[in-house]
Amino acid sequence: MLNQAPTKDNIIDMIEAVFTRHGADSYLGEQVTMAQHMLQAAWLGEQQGESDAVVLAALLHDVGHYANKLPPEVLMSGTDNRHQESAASWLAPFFPAEIIEPIRLHVAAKRYLVTVDPDYRDQLSQASIDSLALQGGMMSAREVHEMEANPYLDVAIRVRRLDDQGKDPALTTPDFGYFKARLGHWLLSGDDGQ
């Protein structure tokens, strides 16, 4: 958990602290750590030619596990910690919608894909299938319609697929420092210190 108030001047250091202090935490039933998972998602996005915004959204998509009041372990005990909302809320004052909205929607994108693509569920890890029920399961027709009207659907799906791919215990990636300057480039300008 993060205890100090984030500002424009410290947000990147706070994000880096998530990777260094909590990065070795197990990733909710997966065979990679939290840091490995997020770094793999970003690295794979870069290797696949994704935009900086998609790569950085993939890098940050799970920081909400540490930016909310519920620890990540509550998912394993049957409670949805809504980490996607926590991450988006925590990061929104500092980064543009191109990064924030795919983070906010990456769980909804899983629910959407399970609903509209009969083969997608077979691509999910067991831990991701287990968390799906806690996160709402398949979408209703109304939810599908709303998701399809969202201008960030495509990028949310791209981040979701990177999330699904970033679970390989044999894949090595650069560390957080590799992405740090690029993340700084995307910081929103503002005169209020936030």
XYZ file of N, CA and C in Angstrom:
582
model
N 0.846 -1.187 0.000
C 0.000 0.000 0.000
C 0.883 1.238 0.000
N 0.342 2.284 -0.538
C 1.096 3.518 -0.663
C 0.515 4.539 0.300
N 1.368 5.079 1.165
C 0.876 5.901 2.261
C 0.969 7.404 2.043
N 1.864 7.876 1.211
C 1.967 9.314 1.024
C 1.070 9.768 -0.125
N 0.752 11.057 -0.127
C -0.093 11.601 -1.193
C 0.727 11.748 -2.464
N 0.207 11.252 -3.585
C 0.952 11.394 -4.836
C 0.877 12.825 -5.367
N 1.973 13.268 -5.958
C 2.035 14.555 -6.642
C 2.741 14.329 -7.972
N 2.711 15.340 -8.808
C 3.419 15.232 -10.084
C 4.908 14.977 -9.852
N 5.446 15.527 -8.780
C 6.869 15.380 -8.503
C 7.259 14.007 -7.959
N 6.315 13.281 -7.351
C 6.702 11.998 -6.749
C 6.000 10.776 -7.344
N 5.061 10.968 -8.259
C 4.260 9.822 -8.727
C 5.115 8.746 -9.398
N 6.088 9.135 -10.190
C 6.905 8.109 -10.858
C 7.754 7.361 -9.838
N 8.274 8.070 -8.844
C 9.018 7.381 -7.772
C 8.093 6.451 -6.984
N 6.860 6.862 -6.775
C 5.904 5.998 -6.070
C 5.591 4.749 -6.890
N 5.446 4.924 -8.194
C 5.214 3.764 -9.063
C 6.429 2.837 -9.014
N 7.604 3.422 -9.089
C 8.823 2.607 -9.017
C 8.889 1.848 -7.692
N 8.436 2.485 -6.620
C 8.419 1.820 -5.316
C 7.497 0.603 -5.324
N 6.394 0.678 -6.053
C 5.519 -0.489 -6.183
C 6.308 -1.653 -6.783
N 7.073 -1.355 -7.834
C 7.845 -2.406 -8.493
C 8.970 -2.930 -7.599
N 9.625 -2.046 -6.851
C 10.760 -2.508 -6.043
C 10.325 -3.117 -4.708
N 9.327 -2.538 -4.067
C 8.909 -3.035 -2.749
C 7.935 -4.201 -2.837
N 7.055 -4.159 -3.824
C 6.011 -5.178 -3.924
C 6.172 -6.079 -5.143
N 7.146 -5.773 -5.970
C 7.313 -6.510 -7.219
C 7.553 -7.986 -7.043
N 8.156 -8.375 -5.935
C 8.434 -9.795 -5.707
C 7.232 -10.536 -5.138
N 6.156 -9.808 -4.841
C 4.943 -10.467 -4.345
C 4.425 -11.441 -5.392
N 3.859 -12.527 -4.937
C 3.285 -13.470 -5.894
C 2.100 -12.811 -6.584
N 1.868 -13.232 -7.805
C 0.806 -12.638 -8.596
C -0.425 -13.535 -8.574
N -1.085 -13.591 -7.445
C -2.421 -14.149 -7.313
C -2.624 -15.479 -8.029
N -1.775 -16.432 -7.722
C -1.938 -17.764 -8.279
C -1.219 -17.998 -9.595
N -0.541 -16.990 -10.120
C 0.221 -17.158 -11.359
C 1.639 -17.606 -11.016
N 2.401 -17.986 -12.025
C 3.768 -18.456 -11.804
C 4.803 -17.350 -11.977
N 4.356 -16.105 -11.969
C 5.250 -14.952 -12.049
C 4.936 -14.021 -10.886
N 5.861 -13.121 -10.592
C 5.610 -12.124 -9.564
C 4.809 -10.968 -10.169
N 4.346 -10.093 -9.310
C 3.624 -8.904 -9.780
C 4.480 -8.089 -10.746
N 5.752 -7.829 -10.364
C 6.623 -7.032 -11.233
C 6.871 -7.748 -12.548
N 7.165 -9.034 -12.500
C 7.368 -9.773 -13.744
C 6.154 -9.641 -14.648
N 4.981 -9.790 -14.087
C 3.754 -9.724 -14.874
C 3.598 -8.371 -15.570
N 3.714 -7.295 -14.809
C 3.510 -5.967 -15.404
C 4.622 -5.624 -16.390
N 5.864 -5.968 -16.058
C 6.972 -5.718 -16.974
C 6.843 -6.560 -18.241
N 6.414 -7.804 -18.110
C 6.218 -8.642 -19.287
C 5.125 -8.074 -20.189
N 4.028 -7.628 -19.601
C 2.941 -7.068 -20.413
C 3.447 -5.873 -21.214
N 4.206 -4.986 -20.569
C 4.743 -3.810 -21.261
C 5.777 -4.211 -22.312
N 6.691 -5.088 -21.954
C 7.753 -5.514 -22.865
C 7.170 -6.209 -24.089
N 6.204 -7.080 -23.868
C 5.562 -7.750 -25.003
C 4.850 -6.744 -25.905
N 4.217 -5.748 -25.285
C 3.585 -4.701 -26.084
C 4.592 -3.973 -26.947
N 5.724 -3.639 -26.359
C 6.770 -2.970 -27.144
C 7.258 -3.875 -28.274
N 7.497 -5.141 -27.970
C 7.979 -6.083 -28.982
C 6.969 -6.282 -30.109
N 5.696 -6.121 -29.796
C 4.640 -6.291 -30.802
C 4.317 -4.988 -31.534
N 5.070 -3.922 -31.235
C 4.892 -2.664 -31.944
C 3.739 -1.799 -31.470
N 3.300 -2.021 -30.235
C 2.205 -1.200 -29.702
C 2.681 0.229 -29.453
N 1.753 1.148 -29.390
C 2.053 2.548 -29.103
C 2.592 2.685 -27.681
N 3.258 3.819 -27.423
C 3.740 4.086 -26.068
C 2.599 4.052 -25.058
N 1.447 4.613 -25.437
C 0.318 4.653 -24.501
C -0.118 3.241 -24.116
N -0.188 2.324 -25.063
C -0.582 0.944 -24.772
C 0.497 0.260 -23.928
N 1.761 0.461 -24.287
C 2.859 -0.139 -23.531
C 2.826 0.334 -22.070
N 2.636 1.635 -21.882
C 2.640 2.168 -20.516
C 1.383 1.777 -19.744
N 0.251 1.693 -20.419
C -0.961 1.192 -19.755
C -0.748 -0.256 -19.317
N -0.103 -1.049 -20.171
C 0.194 -2.438 -19.803
C 1.149 -2.483 -18.609
N 2.129 -1.579 -18.597
C 3.078 -1.517 -17.477
C 2.377 -1.218 -16.160
N 1.374 -0.349 -16.206
C 0.740 0.148 -14.981
C -0.593 -0.515 -14.641
N -1.062 -1.431 -15.467
C -2.448 -1.898 -15.332
C -2.776 -2.520 -13.972
N -1.798 -3.069 -13.278
C -2.088 -3.728 -12.003
C -1.554 -2.990 -10.777
N -1.068 -1.753 -10.929
C -0.580 -1.032 -9.747
C -1.692 -0.761 -8.749
N -2.927 -0.823 -9.191
C -4.059 -0.606 -8.290
C -4.152 -1.635 -7.181
N -3.503 -2.774 -7.353
C -3.462 -3.748 -6.257
C -2.774 -3.149 -5.027
N -1.939 -2.128 -5.250
C -1.196 -1.508 -4.152
C -1.643 -0.082 -3.867
N -2.521 0.460 -4.694
C -2.975 1.846 -4.519
C -4.376 1.917 -3.936
N -4.856 0.833 -3.385
C -6.187 0.855 -2.772
C -6.116 0.345 -1.336
N -7.257 0.327 -0.691
C -7.304 -0.056 0.720
C -7.350 -1.572 0.923
N -7.637 -2.301 -0.142
C -7.709 -3.755 -0.037
C -6.461 -4.371 -0.651
N -5.744 -5.205 0.078
C -4.539 -5.817 -0.481
C -4.894 -6.814 -1.581
N -3.926 -7.140 -2.455
C -4.207 -8.052 -3.563
C -4.729 -9.416 -3.118
N -4.336 -9.849 -1.934
C -4.701 -11.188 -1.465
C -6.206 -11.371 -1.294
N -6.973 -10.265 -1.181
C -8.409 -10.438 -0.979
C -9.061 -11.111 -2.178
N -8.469 -10.962 -3.368
C -9.003 -11.680 -4.536
C -8.959 -13.186 -4.300
N -7.878 -13.647 -3.669
C -7.728 -15.084 -3.420
C -8.728 -15.581 -2.377
N -9.248 -14.661 -1.563
C -10.207 -15.069 -0.540
C -11.649 -14.773 -0.939
N -11.863 -14.379 -2.203
C -13.225 -14.236 -2.691
C -13.802 -12.835 -2.696
N -12.969 -11.807 -2.654
C -13.448 -10.431 -2.702
C -12.775 -9.703 -3.855
N -13.550 -9.027 -4.668
C -12.987 -8.237 -5.760
C -12.440 -6.935 -5.179
N -11.150 -6.684 -5.352
C -10.559 -5.452 -4.815
C -10.654 -4.279 -5.790
N -11.274 -4.494 -6.948
C -11.493 -3.442 -7.955
C -10.206 -2.665 -8.229
N -9.127 -3.402 -8.403
C -7.811 -2.795 -8.610
C -7.753 -1.914 -9.839
N -8.559 -2.210 -10.838
C -8.573 -1.392 -12.055
C -9.061 0.027 -11.756
N -10.057 0.137 -10.891
C -10.570 1.459 -10.513
C -9.581 2.188 -9.612
N -8.966 1.449 -8.695
C -7.973 2.064 -7.814
C -6.794 2.607 -8.607
N -6.311 1.817 -9.559
C -5.185 2.270 -10.389
C -5.566 3.507 -11.184
N -6.716 3.458 -11.830
C -7.139 4.587 -12.662
C -7.321 5.842 -11.825
N -7.944 5.714 -10.671
C -8.148 6.881 -9.803
C -6.832 7.450 -9.295
N -5.920 6.581 -8.923
C -4.634 7.003 -8.387
C -3.789 7.706 -9.452
N -3.838 7.204 -10.686
C -2.977 7.719 -11.752
C -3.601 8.841 -12.581
N -4.919 8.966 -12.571
C -5.615 9.915 -13.461
C -5.159 11.366 -13.341
N -4.796 11.863 -12.163
C -4.348 13.255 -12.115
C -3.023 13.502 -12.841
N -2.312 12.435 -13.199
C -0.948 12.590 -13.684
C -0.716 12.128 -15.122
N -1.621 11.312 -15.650
C -1.435 10.756 -16.987
C -2.703 10.922 -17.817
N -2.560 10.977 -19.140
C -3.715 11.214 -20.004
C -4.627 9.992 -20.126
N -5.805 10.238 -20.647
C -6.817 9.191 -20.805
C -6.317 8.032 -21.664
N -5.415 8.285 -22.591
C -4.897 7.206 -23.455
C -4.216 6.110 -22.639
N -3.703 6.472 -21.473
C -3.095 5.490 -20.569
C -4.098 5.046 -19.512
N -4.849 5.980 -18.966
C -5.746 5.686 -17.845
C -6.925 4.803 -18.245
N -7.576 5.099 -19.339
C -8.794 4.353 -19.679
C -8.548 2.884 -19.984
N -7.491 2.505 -20.697
C -7.242 1.055 -20.847
C -6.969 0.360 -19.516
N -6.349 1.083 -18.574
C -6.143 0.518 -17.235
C -7.497 0.308 -16.565
N -8.332 1.331 -16.601
C -9.664 1.251 -15.984
C -10.499 0.117 -16.600
N -10.306 -0.123 -17.884
C -11.157 -1.069 -18.615
C -10.562 -2.460 -18.795
N -9.365 -2.733 -18.284
C -8.762 -4.027 -18.607
C -9.520 -5.218 -18.020
N -10.189 -5.049 -16.900
C -11.021 -6.132 -16.361
C -12.311 -6.243 -17.167
N -12.920 -5.114 -17.493
C -14.127 -5.130 -18.328
C -13.823 -5.754 -19.684
N -12.618 -5.514 -20.205
C -12.242 -6.110 -21.489
C -12.187 -7.632 -21.394
N -11.732 -8.154 -20.261
C -11.749 -9.611 -20.069
C -13.182 -10.118 -20.081
N -14.047 -9.464 -19.344
C -15.452 -9.862 -19.297
C -16.088 -9.758 -20.688
N -15.754 -8.706 -21.406
C -16.286 -8.508 -22.765
C -15.822 -9.638 -23.694
N -14.525 -9.916 -23.676
C -13.994 -10.942 -24.574
C -14.554 -12.325 -24.260
N -14.717 -12.647 -22.990
C -15.318 -13.933 -22.628
C -16.746 -14.023 -23.177
N -17.429 -12.891 -23.206
C -18.820 -12.864 -23.664
C -18.935 -12.952 -25.179
N -18.071 -12.245 -25.903
C -18.245 -12.154 -27.365
C -17.374 -13.117 -28.160
N -16.361 -13.688 -27.548
C -15.437 -14.585 -28.255
C -15.428 -15.940 -27.564
N -16.093 -16.937 -28.156
C -16.205 -18.240 -27.492
C -14.860 -18.922 -27.216
N -13.819 -18.568 -27.952
C -12.508 -19.192 -27.764
C -11.640 -18.482 -26.731
N -12.024 -17.285 -26.349
C -11.159 -16.479 -25.476
C -10.970 -17.117 -24.101
N -12.013 -17.623 -23.518
C -11.913 -18.214 -22.165
C -10.840 -19.292 -22.102
N -10.684 -20.058 -23.192
C -9.681 -21.126 -23.224
C -8.254 -20.586 -23.186
N -8.080 -19.309 -23.474
C -6.755 -18.697 -23.471
C -6.367 -18.168 -22.093
N -7.307 -18.112 -21.183
C -7.053 -17.545 -19.860
C -6.365 -18.548 -18.944
N -5.514 -18.029 -18.065
C -4.924 -18.874 -17.031
C -6.022 -19.245 -16.033
N -5.768 -20.272 -15.239
C -6.758 -20.682 -14.242
C -7.024 -19.564 -13.238
N -5.966 -18.856 -12.832
C -6.149 -17.752 -11.876
C -7.029 -16.660 -12.474
N -6.887 -16.398 -13.761
C -7.699 -15.377 -14.417
C -9.152 -15.833 -14.549
N -9.350 -17.110 -14.786
C -10.714 -17.655 -14.824
C -11.346 -17.557 -13.440
N -10.562 -17.887 -12.420
C -11.085 -17.816 -11.054
C -11.490 -16.390 -10.679
N -10.675 -15.407 -11.046
C -11.010 -14.023 -10.697
C -12.155 -13.476 -11.546
N -12.384 -14.053 -12.698
C -13.462 -13.596 -13.582
C -14.814 -13.602 -12.877
N -15.106 -14.643 -12.138
C -16.394 -14.718 -11.439
C -16.527 -13.587 -10.426
N -15.444 -13.304 -9.699
C -15.469 -12.211 -8.721
C -15.651 -10.848 -9.390
N -15.174 -10.745 -10.618
C -15.190 -9.471 -11.329
C -16.467 -9.253 -12.141
N -17.399 -10.174 -12.034
C -18.684 -9.980 -12.695
C -19.037 -11.012 -13.747
N -18.109 -11.864 -14.115
C -18.392 -12.898 -15.101
C -18.721 -12.322 -16.463
N -19.492 -13.065 -17.215
C -19.869 -12.624 -18.553
C -20.716 -11.358 -18.472
N -20.638 -10.553 -19.521
C -21.402 -9.306 -19.566
C -22.831 -9.555 -20.034
N -23.711 -8.712 -19.574
C -25.083 -8.704 -20.088
C -25.078 -8.052 -21.471
N -26.161 -8.187 -22.195
C -26.270 -7.546 -23.507
C -26.105 -6.033 -23.384
N -26.664 -5.455 -22.332
C -26.532 -4.009 -22.119
C -25.079 -3.626 -21.890
N -24.357 -4.414 -21.075
C -22.948 -4.128 -20.816
C -22.105 -4.255 -22.090
N -22.401 -5.262 -22.903
C -21.692 -5.422 -24.185
C -21.923 -4.197 -25.054
N -23.164 -3.755 -25.139
C -23.493 -2.575 -25.947
C -22.730 -1.338 -25.436
N -22.708 -1.148 -24.133
C -21.990 -0.011 -23.555
C -20.489 -0.116 -23.819
N -19.947 -1.318 -23.706
C -18.522 -1.512 -23.959
C -18.196 -1.213 -25.417
N -19.055 -1.652 -26.317
C -18.802 -1.431 -27.737
C -18.938 0.033 -28.126
N -19.618 0.812 -27.313
C -19.740 2.252 -27.564
C -18.575 3.036 -26.959
N -17.747 2.388 -26.154
C -16.651 3.074 -25.481
C -15.514 3.329 -26.474
N -15.060 4.568 -26.589
C -13.993 4.864 -27.552
C -12.657 4.205 -27.220
N -12.525 3.687 -26.021
C -11.271 3.044 -25.618
C -11.335 1.514 -25.682
N -12.383 0.973 -26.272
C -12.524 -0.483 -26.340
C -11.311 -1.142 -26.990
N -10.887 -0.660 -28.143
C -9.789 -1.296 -28.866
C -8.509 -1.327 -28.029
N -8.150 -0.192 -27.432
C -6.906 -0.180 -26.644
C -7.054 -0.982 -25.357
N -8.246 -1.010 -24.796
C -8.468 -1.829 -23.598
C -8.277 -3.308 -23.932
N -8.741 -3.731 -25.086
C -8.554 -5.123 -25.508
C -7.077 -5.412 -25.737
N -6.356 -4.460 -26.310
C -4.925 -4.656 -26.544
C -4.189 -4.838 -25.216
N -4.510 -3.979 -24.238
C -3.890 -4.102 -22.916
C -4.303 -5.419 -22.255
N -5.560 -5.797 -22.411
C -6.040 -7.059 -21.844
C -5.254 -8.248 -22.386
N -5.056 -8.257 -23.688
C -4.328 -9.380 -24.301
C -2.867 -9.410 -23.834
N -2.273 -8.237 -23.636
C -0.917 -8.189 -23.084
C -0.917 -8.683 -21.641
N -1.943 -8.327 -20.889
C -2.116 -8.825 -19.526
C -2.151 -10.357 -19.551
N -2.905 -10.924 -20.468
C -3.019 -12.379 -20.560
C -1.697 -13.036 -20.940
N -0.906 -12.371 -21.760
C 0.367 -12.933 -22.227
C 1.486 -12.797 -21.194
N 1.398 -11.825 -20.307
C 2.482 -11.521 -19.382
C 2.512 -12.412 -18.163
N 2.584 -13.708 -18.386
C 2.547 -14.662 -17.277
C 3.509 -15.825 -17.513
N 4.631 -15.533 -18.143
C 5.586 -16.557 -18.537
C 6.791 -16.540 -17.601
N 6.952 -17.544 -16.742
C 8.061 -17.529 -15.786
C 9.433 -17.567 -16.454
N 9.509 -17.931 -17.729
C 10.799 -18.020 -18.420
C 11.154 -16.739 -19.186
N 10.231 -15.801 -19.289
C 10.477 -14.584 -20.068
C 11.201 -13.540 -19.225
N 12.334 -13.065 -19.711
C 13.049 -11.990 -19.019
C 12.765 -10.667 -19.729
N 12.760 -9.610 -18.957
C 12.441 -8.281 -19.473
C 13.403 -7.262 -18.860
N 13.430 -6.063 -19.422
C 14.132 -4.983 -18.723
C 13.403 -4.676 -17.414
N 14.085 -3.978 -16.512
C 13.437 -3.598 -15.262
C 12.651 -2.299 -15.444
N 12.049 -1.817 -14.370
C 11.213 -0.623 -14.431
C 11.977 0.580 -14.987
N 13.262 0.688 -14.670
C 14.061 1.814 -15.134
C 14.047 1.989 -16.644
N 13.895 0.898 -17.360
C 13.841 0.947 -18.821
C 12.667 1.804 -19.304
N 11.564 1.799 -18.566
C 10.347 2.513 -18.968
C 10.203 3.870 -18.281
N 11.065 4.162 -17.304
C 10.872 5.318 -16.436
C 10.878 6.655 -17.192
N 11.837 6.875 -18.062
C 11.900 8.149 -18.793
C 10.683 8.309 -19.702
N 10.271 7.228 -20.327
C 9.103 7.285 -21.210
C 7.857 7.632 -20.410
N 7.739 7.073 -19.230
C 6.617 7.387 -18.354
C 6.631 8.870 -17.985
N 7.816 9.390 -17.689
C 7.948 10.804 -17.372
C 7.516 11.703 -18.519
N 7.761 11.266 -19.735
C 7.356 12.033 -20.922
C 5.839 12.204 -20.995
N 5.102 11.239 -20.466
C 3.637 11.255 -20.545
C 2.970 11.967 -19.364
N 3.756 12.409 -18.388
C 3.168 13.124 -17.260
C 2.426 14.358 -17.756
N 1.241 14.566 -17.243
C 0.488 15.757 -17.593
C 1.149 16.988 -16.999
N 1.142 18.072 -17.744
C 1.672 19.313 -17.174
C 0.580 19.937 -16.301
N 0.989 20.633 -15.324
C 0.039 21.284 -14.415
C 0.785 22.179 -13.459
N 0.171 23.258 -13.083
C 0.824 24.224 -12.200
C 0.432 24.058 -10.739
N -0.422 23.093 -10.463
C -0.933 22.984 -9.093
C -0.126 22.011 -8.232
N 0.982 21.504 -8.767
C 1.796 20.573 -7.982
C 1.243 19.171 -7.975
N 0.130 18.963 -8.633
C -0.474 17.630 -8.667
C -0.243 16.980 -9.991
